[in-house]
Coordinates of C-alpha atoms and ligand atoms in Angstrom, one line a residue:
M1 CA -81.7 -50.6 23.2
R2 CA -81.9 -48.2 26.2
K3 CA -82.7 -49.9 29.4
S4 CA -85.8 -48.4 31.0
R5 CA -85.4 -47.0 34.6
K6 CA -87.1 -49.1 37.2
I7 CA -89.7 -46.9 39.0
T8 CA -90.3 -47.5 42.7
I9 CA -92.5 -45.2 44.6
K10 CA -91.9 -45.0 48.3
K11 CA -93.7 -43.0 50.9
S12 CA -91.2 -42.0 53.6
K13 CA -92.0 -41.4 57.3
K14 CA -91.6 -37.7 56.5
T15 CA -94.5 -37.7 54.1
K16 CA -96.8 -39.2 56.7
I17 CA -99.9 -36.9 56.8
R18 CA -100.5 -35.2 60.1
H19 CA -103.7 -33.5 60.6
R20 CA -103.1 -31.4 63.7
R21 CA -100.1 -29.8 65.2
S22 CA -99.5 -28.6 68.7
M23 CA -96.3 -27.5 70.4
V24 CA -97.7 -28.6 73.7
S25 CA -98.8 -32.0 72.5
R26 CA -95.3 -32.9 71.5
K27 CA -94.1 -32.3 75.0
T28 CA -97.0 -33.5 77.2
G29 CA -99.2 -35.5 74.9
T30 CA -102.1 -33.2 75.6
I31 CA -104.2 -30.4 73.9
P32 CA -104.1 -30.8 70.2
I33 CA -104.6 -27.3 68.9
S34 CA -106.1 -26.6 65.5
V35 CA -104.6 -23.4 64.1
F36 CA -107.5 -22.8 61.8
D37 CA -109.9 -23.0 64.8
N38 CA -107.7 -20.3 66.4
V39 CA -108.2 -18.0 63.4
M40 CA -111.9 -18.6 63.5
K41 CA -112.0 -17.6 67.2
Q42 CA -110.0 -14.5 66.5
F43 CA -112.3 -13.6 63.6
D44 CA -115.5 -14.3 65.6
A45 CA -114.3 -12.2 68.6
A46 CA -113.8 -9.2 66.3
A47 CA -116.8 -9.7 64.1
K48 CA -119.1 -9.7 67.2
K49 CA -118.1 -6.1 67.7
L50 CA -119.1 -5.1 64.1
Q51 CA -122.6 -4.7 62.8
I52 CA -122.4 -7.2 59.9
D53 CA -124.9 -9.6 58.5
Q54 CA -124.0 -13.1 59.8
S55 CA -124.5 -14.8 56.4
V56 CA -122.1 -12.3 54.7
L57 CA -119.6 -12.9 57.5
E58 CA -119.6 -16.6 56.7
F59 CA -118.7 -15.8 53.1
I60 CA -115.6 -13.7 54.0
K61 CA -114.5 -16.1 56.8
M62 CA -114.1 -19.4 55.0
P63 CA -111.3 -20.2 52.6
R64 CA -112.5 -19.8 49.0
R65 CA -110.6 -22.7 47.5
S66 CA -108.2 -25.4 48.9
T67 CA -106.2 -27.6 46.5
I68 CA -104.5 -30.8 47.5
V69 CA -102.0 -32.6 45.2
N70 CA -99.7 -35.5 45.6
L71 CA -96.4 -34.9 43.9
P72 CA -94.1 -37.7 42.7
V73 CA -90.4 -36.5 42.9
R74 CA -87.4 -38.4 41.6
M75 CA -84.9 -38.6 44.4
D76 CA -81.1 -38.6 43.9
D77 CA -81.0 -42.4 44.4
G78 CA -83.3 -43.0 41.5
T79 CA -86.4 -43.8 43.5
Y80 CA -89.6 -41.8 43.5
Q81 CA -91.1 -40.3 46.6
M82 CA -94.6 -38.9 47.0
F83 CA -95.0 -35.5 48.7
R84 CA -98.4 -34.1 49.7
A85 CA -98.8 -30.5 48.9
Y86 CA -101.4 -27.7 49.4
R87 CA -102.4 -24.3 48.0
V88 CA -105.2 -22.5 49.7
Q89 CA -106.7 -19.3 48.4
H90 CA -108.6 -17.8 51.3
S91 CA -109.8 -14.6 49.6
I92 CA -109.5 -12.7 46.4
A93 CA -111.9 -9.9 47.3
R94 CA -109.3 -7.1 47.5
G95 CA -106.8 -8.5 44.9
P96 CA -104.9 -11.6 43.9
A97 CA -104.3 -14.2 46.6
K98 CA -101.0 -13.6 48.3
G99 CA -99.0 -15.7 50.6
G100 CA -95.9 -17.9 51.1
I101 CA -95.1 -21.5 50.5
R102 CA -93.9 -23.5 53.5
Y103 CA -91.7 -26.6 53.3
H104 CA -91.8 -28.4 56.7
P105 CA -92.5 -32.0 57.9
D106 CA -95.4 -30.8 60.1
V107 CA -97.4 -29.0 57.4
T108 CA -101.1 -29.7 57.5
L109 CA -104.2 -28.5 55.5
D110 CA -105.5 -27.1 58.8
E111 CA -102.3 -25.0 59.2
I112 CA -102.2 -23.8 55.6
Q113 CA -105.9 -22.7 55.7
A114 CA -105.2 -20.8 58.9
L115 CA -102.1 -19.1 57.4
A116 CA -104.0 -18.2 54.2
S117 CA -106.8 -16.7 56.3
W118 CA -104.2 -14.6 58.3
M119 CA -102.8 -13.3 55.0
T120 CA -106.2 -11.9 54.0
W121 CA -106.5 -10.0 57.2
K122 CA -102.8 -9.0 57.2
C123 CA -103.0 -7.5 53.7
A124 CA -106.1 -5.6 54.7
V125 CA -104.5 -4.2 57.9
V126 CA -101.6 -2.7 55.9
N127 CA -104.1 -1.7 53.2
I128 CA -102.4 -3.3 50.2
P129 CA -104.5 -4.6 47.2
F130 CA -104.2 -8.4 47.9
G131 CA -106.3 -11.2 49.2
G132 CA -104.9 -14.1 51.2
G133 CA -103.3 -17.4 50.2
K134 CA -100.8 -19.9 51.5
G135 CA -99.1 -23.1 50.3
G136 CA -97.2 -25.9 51.9
V137 CA -95.5 -29.2 51.2
I138 CA -95.0 -31.9 53.8
C139 CA -91.2 -32.5 53.5
D140 CA -88.0 -31.8 55.3
P141 CA -86.0 -29.4 53.2
H142 CA -82.9 -29.9 55.4
E143 CA -82.7 -33.5 54.4
M144 CA -83.1 -33.0 50.7
S145 CA -80.5 -32.2 48.1
E146 CA -80.6 -29.1 46.0
G147 CA -81.7 -31.2 43.0
E148 CA -84.5 -32.9 44.9
L149 CA -85.7 -29.5 46.1
E150 CA -85.7 -28.1 42.6
R151 CA -87.6 -31.1 41.2
L152 CA -90.2 -30.9 44.1
T153 CA -90.7 -27.1 43.5
R154 CA -91.1 -27.5 39.7
R155 CA -93.6 -30.3 40.2
Y156 CA -95.5 -28.2 42.7
V157 CA -95.9 -25.4 40.3
A158 CA -96.6 -27.6 37.3
D159 CA -99.4 -29.6 39.1
M160 CA -101.2 -26.4 40.2
I161 CA -100.1 -24.0 37.4
D162 CA -103.7 -22.8 36.6
L163 CA -104.0 -21.4 40.1
F164 CA -101.0 -19.0 39.8
G165 CA -100.5 -15.8 37.9
P166 CA -99.6 -12.1 38.7
D167 CA -103.3 -11.2 38.9
D168 CA -104.5 -14.6 40.3
D169 CA -102.3 -15.9 43.1
V170 CA -98.8 -14.7 43.9
P171 CA -96.7 -16.9 46.2
A172 CA -93.6 -16.0 48.3
P173 CA -91.2 -17.7 50.7
D174 CA -92.1 -18.9 54.1
V175 CA -90.5 -21.3 56.6
G176 CA -88.2 -23.7 54.7
T177 CA -88.3 -21.8 51.4
G178 CA -86.3 -18.9 50.1
P179 CA -85.2 -16.9 47.0
Q180 CA -83.7 -19.9 45.1
I181 CA -87.0 -21.8 45.4
M182 CA -88.9 -18.7 44.2
A183 CA -86.5 -18.5 41.2
W184 CA -87.4 -22.1 40.3
F185 CA -91.0 -21.3 40.8
M186 CA -90.9 -18.3 38.4
D187 CA -88.9 -20.2 35.8
T188 CA -91.3 -23.1 35.7
F189 CA -94.3 -20.8 35.3
A190 CA -92.4 -18.8 32.7
M191 CA -91.7 -22.0 30.6
R192 CA -95.4 -22.5 30.2
E193 CA -96.1 -18.9 29.2
N194 CA -93.0 -18.8 27.0
R195 CA -92.1 -15.4 28.4
S196 CA -90.6 -13.9 31.6
V197 CA -93.3 -13.4 34.3
P198 CA -91.5 -12.0 37.3
A199 CA -94.7 -10.8 39.0
V200 CA -96.0 -14.3 39.5
V201 CA -93.9 -14.7 42.7
T202 CA -92.2 -12.5 45.2
G203 CA -89.1 -13.0 47.3
K204 CA -87.0 -13.7 44.2
P205 CA -83.3 -13.1 44.1
I206 CA -82.6 -9.4 43.3
K207 CA -80.8 -10.3 40.1
M208 CA -84.0 -11.7 38.6
G209 CA -86.5 -9.1 39.7
G210 CA -86.5 -9.4 43.5
S211 CA -86.9 -6.2 45.5
R212 CA -84.1 -4.7 47.5
G213 CA -85.0 -4.8 51.2
R214 CA -87.3 -7.9 50.9
V215 CA -85.1 -10.2 52.9
E216 CA -85.1 -7.8 55.8
A217 CA -88.7 -6.6 55.4
T218 CA -90.5 -8.8 57.9
G219 CA -87.9 -8.1 60.7
R220 CA -87.9 -4.4 59.8
G221 CA -91.7 -4.4 60.2
V222 CA -91.4 -6.1 63.6
M223 CA -88.8 -3.5 64.6
I224 CA -91.1 -0.6 63.5
C225 CA -94.1 -2.0 65.4
T226 CA -92.1 -2.6 68.5
R227 CA -90.6 0.9 68.4
E228 CA -94.1 2.4 68.0
A229 CA -95.4 0.2 70.8
A230 CA -92.5 1.3 73.1
K231 CA -93.3 5.0 72.3
H232 CA -97.0 4.4 73.2
L233 CA -96.0 2.7 76.5
K234 CA -93.2 5.2 77.2
L235 CA -90.7 2.4 77.3
N236 CA -87.1 3.6 76.6
L237 CA -85.6 1.2 74.1
K238 CA -82.1 2.2 75.1
S239 CA -82.5 0.5 78.5
A240 CA -84.9 -2.3 77.3
T241 CA -84.1 -6.0 77.4
A242 CA -85.4 -8.6 75.0
A243 CA -85.7 -12.3 74.1
V244 CA -86.2 -13.9 70.7
Q245 CA -87.5 -17.4 70.0
G246 CA -86.3 -18.5 66.6
F247 CA -83.3 -17.0 64.9
G248 CA -84.1 -17.5 61.2
N249 CA -85.1 -14.7 58.8
V250 CA -87.6 -13.0 61.0
G251 CA -86.0 -13.5 64.4
S252 CA -82.5 -12.6 63.4
V253 CA -83.4 -9.4 61.5
S254 CA -85.8 -8.2 64.2
A255 CA -83.1 -8.7 66.8
K256 CA -80.4 -7.0 64.7
L257 CA -82.5 -3.9 64.0
L258 CA -83.8 -3.6 67.6
H259 CA -80.2 -4.1 68.8
E260 CA -79.2 -1.2 66.7
L261 CA -81.8 0.9 68.5
G262 CA -80.1 0.0 71.8
V263 CA -82.2 -3.0 72.9
K264 CA -80.2 -5.6 74.9
F265 CA -81.0 -9.3 73.9
T266 CA -80.4 -11.6 76.8
H267 CA -82.1 -14.8 75.5
V268 CA -82.1 -16.3 72.0
S269 CA -83.3 -19.8 70.9
D270 CA -83.6 -21.8 67.7
E271 CA -84.8 -25.4 67.1
Y272 CA -81.5 -26.8 68.5
G273 CA -81.4 -25.0 71.8
A274 CA -81.2 -21.6 73.6
I275 CA -78.5 -19.3 74.9
F276 CA -78.4 -16.6 77.6
N277 CA -76.1 -13.7 78.5
A278 CA -77.2 -11.3 81.2
K279 CA -74.9 -8.6 79.8
G280 CA -76.5 -8.9 76.4
I281 CA -75.7 -11.1 73.4
D282 CA -73.6 -9.8 70.5
I283 CA -76.3 -10.1 67.8
E284 CA -74.1 -9.4 64.8
G285 CA -71.6 -12.0 66.0
L286 CA -74.4 -14.4 66.5
V287 CA -75.7 -13.9 63.0
K288 CA -72.2 -14.8 61.7
H289 CA -71.9 -17.8 64.0
R290 CA -75.3 -19.1 62.8
E291 CA -74.3 -18.7 59.2
K292 CA -71.2 -20.7 59.9
T293 CA -72.5 -23.4 62.1
K294 CA -76.3 -23.4 61.1
S295 CA -77.3 -22.9 64.7
I296 CA -77.0 -20.4 67.6
V297 CA -75.9 -22.9 70.2
K298 CA -72.3 -23.0 71.2
F299 CA -72.0 -19.2 70.6
P300 CA -69.0 -18.2 72.7
G301 CA -69.6 -16.2 75.9
C302 CA -73.2 -17.5 76.4
K303 CA -74.7 -20.0 78.8
R304 CA -76.8 -22.9 77.4
V305 CA -80.4 -22.7 78.8
K306 CA -83.5 -24.7 78.3
R307 CA -85.2 -23.8 75.0
E308 CA -88.6 -23.1 76.6
S309 CA -87.0 -20.7 79.1
V310 CA -86.8 -18.0 76.4
L311 CA -90.6 -17.6 76.4
F312 CA -90.6 -17.0 80.1
A313 CA -87.6 -14.7 80.4
K314 CA -88.1 -11.6 82.5
V315 CA -87.5 -9.0 79.7
D316 CA -89.3 -6.0 78.3
I317 CA -89.8 -7.4 74.8
L318 CA -90.4 -10.9 73.7
I319 CA -90.4 -11.8 70.0
P320 CA -91.7 -15.3 69.2
A321 CA -90.4 -15.8 65.6
A322 CA -90.6 -19.6 65.1
L323 CA -93.9 -21.4 64.6
E324 CA -97.6 -21.4 65.8
N325 CA -99.1 -22.4 69.1
Q326 CA -96.0 -21.6 71.2
I327 CA -97.9 -19.7 74.0
T328 CA -101.0 -21.6 75.1
E329 CA -103.2 -21.5 78.1
I330 CA -100.8 -23.9 79.8
N331 CA -97.8 -21.6 79.7
A332 CA -99.1 -18.1 79.1
G333 CA -99.2 -17.4 82.9
Q334 CA -95.4 -17.7 82.9
V335 CA -94.8 -15.1 80.3
R336 CA -93.2 -12.0 82.0
C337 CA -92.6 -9.5 79.2
R338 CA -94.2 -6.1 78.7
I339 CA -94.4 -6.1 74.9
L340 CA -95.0 -9.4 73.0
A341 CA -94.2 -8.8 69.3
E342 CA -95.5 -11.6 67.2
G343 CA -92.8 -12.1 64.5
A344 CA -94.3 -15.6 63.8
N345 CA -97.8 -16.3 62.6
G346 CA -100.1 -17.5 65.3
P347 CA -97.6 -18.0 68.2
V348 CA -100.3 -17.2 70.8
T349 CA -103.5 -19.1 71.0
P350 CA -106.9 -17.3 71.7
E351 CA -107.0 -18.8 75.2
A352 CA -103.5 -17.6 76.0
D353 CA -104.5 -14.1 74.7
K354 CA -107.0 -13.9 77.5
I355 CA -104.3 -14.6 80.2
L356 CA -101.9 -12.2 78.6
K357 CA -104.5 -9.5 78.7
K358 CA -105.2 -10.1 82.4
N359 CA -101.4 -9.9 83.0
K360 CA -101.2 -6.6 81.0
V361 CA -98.9 -7.9 78.3
F362 CA -99.1 -5.6 75.3
V363 CA -99.4 -8.1 72.4
I364 CA -98.6 -6.7 68.9
P365 CA -100.6 -9.2 66.7
D366 CA -99.0 -11.1 63.8
I367 CA -101.4 -9.6 61.2
L368 CA -99.9 -6.3 62.0
C369 CA -96.4 -7.1 63.5
N370 CA -95.1 -9.3 60.7
A371 CA -96.9 -7.6 57.8
G372 CA -93.6 -5.9 56.7
G373 CA -92.8 -9.0 54.6
V374 CA -96.0 -8.9 52.5
T375 CA -95.8 -5.2 52.2
V376 CA -92.4 -5.3 50.5
S377 CA -93.7 -8.3 48.5
Y378 CA -96.3 -5.9 47.2
F379 CA -93.6 -3.4 46.4
E380 CA -91.7 -6.1 44.5
W381 CA -94.9 -7.0 42.6
V382 CA -95.4 -3.3 41.7
Q383 CA -91.8 -2.9 40.6
N384 CA -92.1 -6.0 38.4
K385 CA -95.3 -4.6 36.8
I386 CA -93.8 -1.2 36.1
G387 CA -90.3 -2.6 35.2
Y388 CA -88.5 -0.1 37.3
F389 CA -86.6 -0.8 40.5
W390 CA -86.2 1.3 43.7
T391 CA -83.2 1.7 45.9
E392 CA -83.2 0.0 49.3
E393 CA -83.6 3.4 51.0
E394 CA -86.7 4.0 49.0
V395 CA -88.2 0.6 49.8
N396 CA -87.4 1.1 53.5
R397 CA -89.0 4.6 53.5
R398 CA -92.1 3.3 51.8
L399 CA -92.3 0.4 54.3
E400 CA -92.2 3.0 57.2
E401 CA -95.0 4.9 55.4
K402 CA -97.2 1.8 55.4
M403 CA -96.3 0.2 58.8
V404 CA -96.6 3.3 61.0
P405 CA -100.1 4.3 59.9
A406 CA -101.2 0.7 60.1
F407 CA -99.9 0.6 63.7
E408 CA -101.7 3.8 64.5
D409 CA -105.0 2.7 62.8
V410 CA -105.0 -0.6 64.8
L411 CA -104.2 1.2 68.1
K412 CA -107.0 3.7 67.5
V413 CA -109.6 1.0 66.8
S414 CA -108.4 -0.9 69.9
L415 CA -108.5 2.1 72.2
E416 CA -111.9 3.2 70.9
N417 CA -113.3 -0.3 71.5
K418 CA -111.4 -0.9 74.7
T419 CA -110.0 -4.1 73.3
Q420 CA -106.6 -5.8 72.7
L421 CA -104.7 -4.9 69.5
R422 CA -105.5 -8.3 68.0
I423 CA -109.3 -7.7 68.1
G424 CA -108.7 -4.1 66.9
A425 CA -106.6 -5.3 63.9
F426 CA -109.2 -7.9 63.0
M427 CA -112.0 -5.3 63.3
L428 CA -110.1 -3.0 60.9
A429 CA -109.3 -5.8 58.4
I430 CA -112.8 -7.2 58.4
S431 CA -114.3 -3.8 57.8
R432 CA -111.9 -3.1 54.9
V433 CA -112.7 -6.5 53.3
M434 CA -116.4 -5.9 53.8
E435 CA -116.3 -2.5 52.1
V436 CA -115.0 -4.1 48.9
V437 CA -117.4 -7.0 49.2
K438 CA -120.3 -4.6 49.4
L439 CA -119.1 -2.7 46.3
R440 CA -118.5 -5.9 44.3
G441 CA -121.7 -7.6 45.5
I442 CA -121.9 -11.4 46.0
Y443 CA -122.5 -13.2 42.7
S444 CA -124.9 -16.1 43.4
Ligands
LIG1 P1 -87.0 -19.5 59.2 O1 -87.1 -20.9 58.7 O2 -86.0 -18.6 58.5 O3 -86.7 -19.5 60.8 C1 -87.4 -20.2 61.7 C2 -86.5 -20.3 63.0 O4 -87.3 -20.9 64.1 C3 -85.3 -21.1 62.8 O5 -84.2 -20.4 63.6 C4 -85.6 -22.4 63.6 O6 -84.4 -23.0 64.1 C5 -86.5 -21.8 64.7 N1 -87.3 -22.8 65.4 C6 -88.1 -23.8 64.9 N2 -88.7 -24.5 65.9 C7 -88.3 -23.9 67.0 C8 -88.6 -24.1 68.4 N3 -89.4 -25.0 68.8 N4 -88.0 -23.3 69.3 C9 -87.2 -22.3 69.0 N5 -86.9 -22.0 67.7 C10 -87.4 -22.8 66.7 O7 -88.4 -18.9 59.1 P2 -88.9 -17.4 59.1 O8 -89.1 -17.0 57.7 O9 -88.0 -16.6 60.0 O10 -90.4 -17.5 59.7 C11 -90.6 -17.6 61.1 C12 -92.0 -17.3 61.4 O11 -92.4 -16.0 60.8 C13 -93.1 -18.3 60.7 O12 -94.2 -18.3 61.6 C14 -93.5 -17.5 59.4 O13 -94.8 -17.9 59.0 C15 -93.5 -16.1 60.0 N6 -93.4 -15.1 58.9 C16 -92.3 -15.1 58.0 C17 -92.2 -14.1 57.1 C18 -91.0 -14.0 56.2 O14 -91.0 -13.0 55.4 N7 -90.0 -14.9 56.2 C19 -93.3 -13.2 56.9 C20 -94.3 -13.2 57.8 C21 -94.4 -14.2 58.8

């Protein structure tokens, strides 16, 4: 007779549920910051300037549906570990919910609701037919084997499978996830349907229906917005300096593409540390070094500096491209750049925004600046639906055609209303969602 496997379920320290996250609190033990409260404040500040019925505003502001599941996953040592996971659909007014899945030890429901909400406004800013969604799992992908990650991903899909579908909710990669995880996602969904369903997820490997240009899309969008902002401010990029916080997908591509336009990067950081070179860091060399060593630290020819110093570097362009709540009312006064291009979602709190405005920092808000990723995700979804694939040049050209007008629209609304770009972007997005809600009506 076969011996049955002994099942033990353990809850590791990493699955401990954290309700709030703050970059400052980790350092000083103060100011816990709710990211969802931040989005609410940004929304309210913009909504105040629009003539919209308060009760309807509440309807479009709150997440439509939040799902929480606890996933048992068989680990390589034969034990089972529980992982808490979320999927939030903030809005489906303009189209299917759209947004990435994050694997990170600090994931919270508060954060996922905030990220889902930003997705709604981001898709509206670049005028693509999607609503907003986001998912997350409390886990540390760096400490899990490939097999464990595959089992976790498949269980995540299986436990919430009714939520997903090409016309329902279309996930994508975010921090800690990438093309391979999207491939497992699509396969698990396809097994239930008994057919191939590539449009259920974007950010897939190109060989199985991914779009050319998707990996670079978010950084390319950051480059386009920064280039347009520099034009507006009459800043010559060939003599401009820059710093980037976070050197993952978004940070490294933004830096590479801006470097190609002549921008000199003097400061770069990642989770392990920061480096400095007054003459400019060789970005291509740094990308190779990071691929080899998994970090930017110890890159030859650069000085090690404190990680936080990157945010306060005296440069023309600062690109926070790591996580939320990096620039708060505590440290915003020390930011010395001219353009702050938000590669990450939510790196600047609403209180910090006020200080940056006073100090004349030109902030390109996340819902515009990093929208290149979801725009090419939309292109991937379109290509999957029509079954015909574009060249990389075509994808990049179409991305320009979406990002440049979005930048111009946001700038126009901001100038007309004498407000920061963030408020202008929210005003534009809320108006676009409202137009559809009015046409559809509210079923009650
Ligand atoms: P990633 O995991 O590829 O990179 C994150 C980088 O940040 C890594 O280099 C990591 O070492 C670094 N980091 C983490 N904590 C840090 C700290 N305290 N100080 C300095 N560096 C730190 O993730 P990504 O895909 O590049 O995403 C980064 C941000 O961009 C996130 O906010 C994400 O939501 C946002 N974003 C990503 C995409 C996308 O297409 N990947 C699209 C839109 C927005």
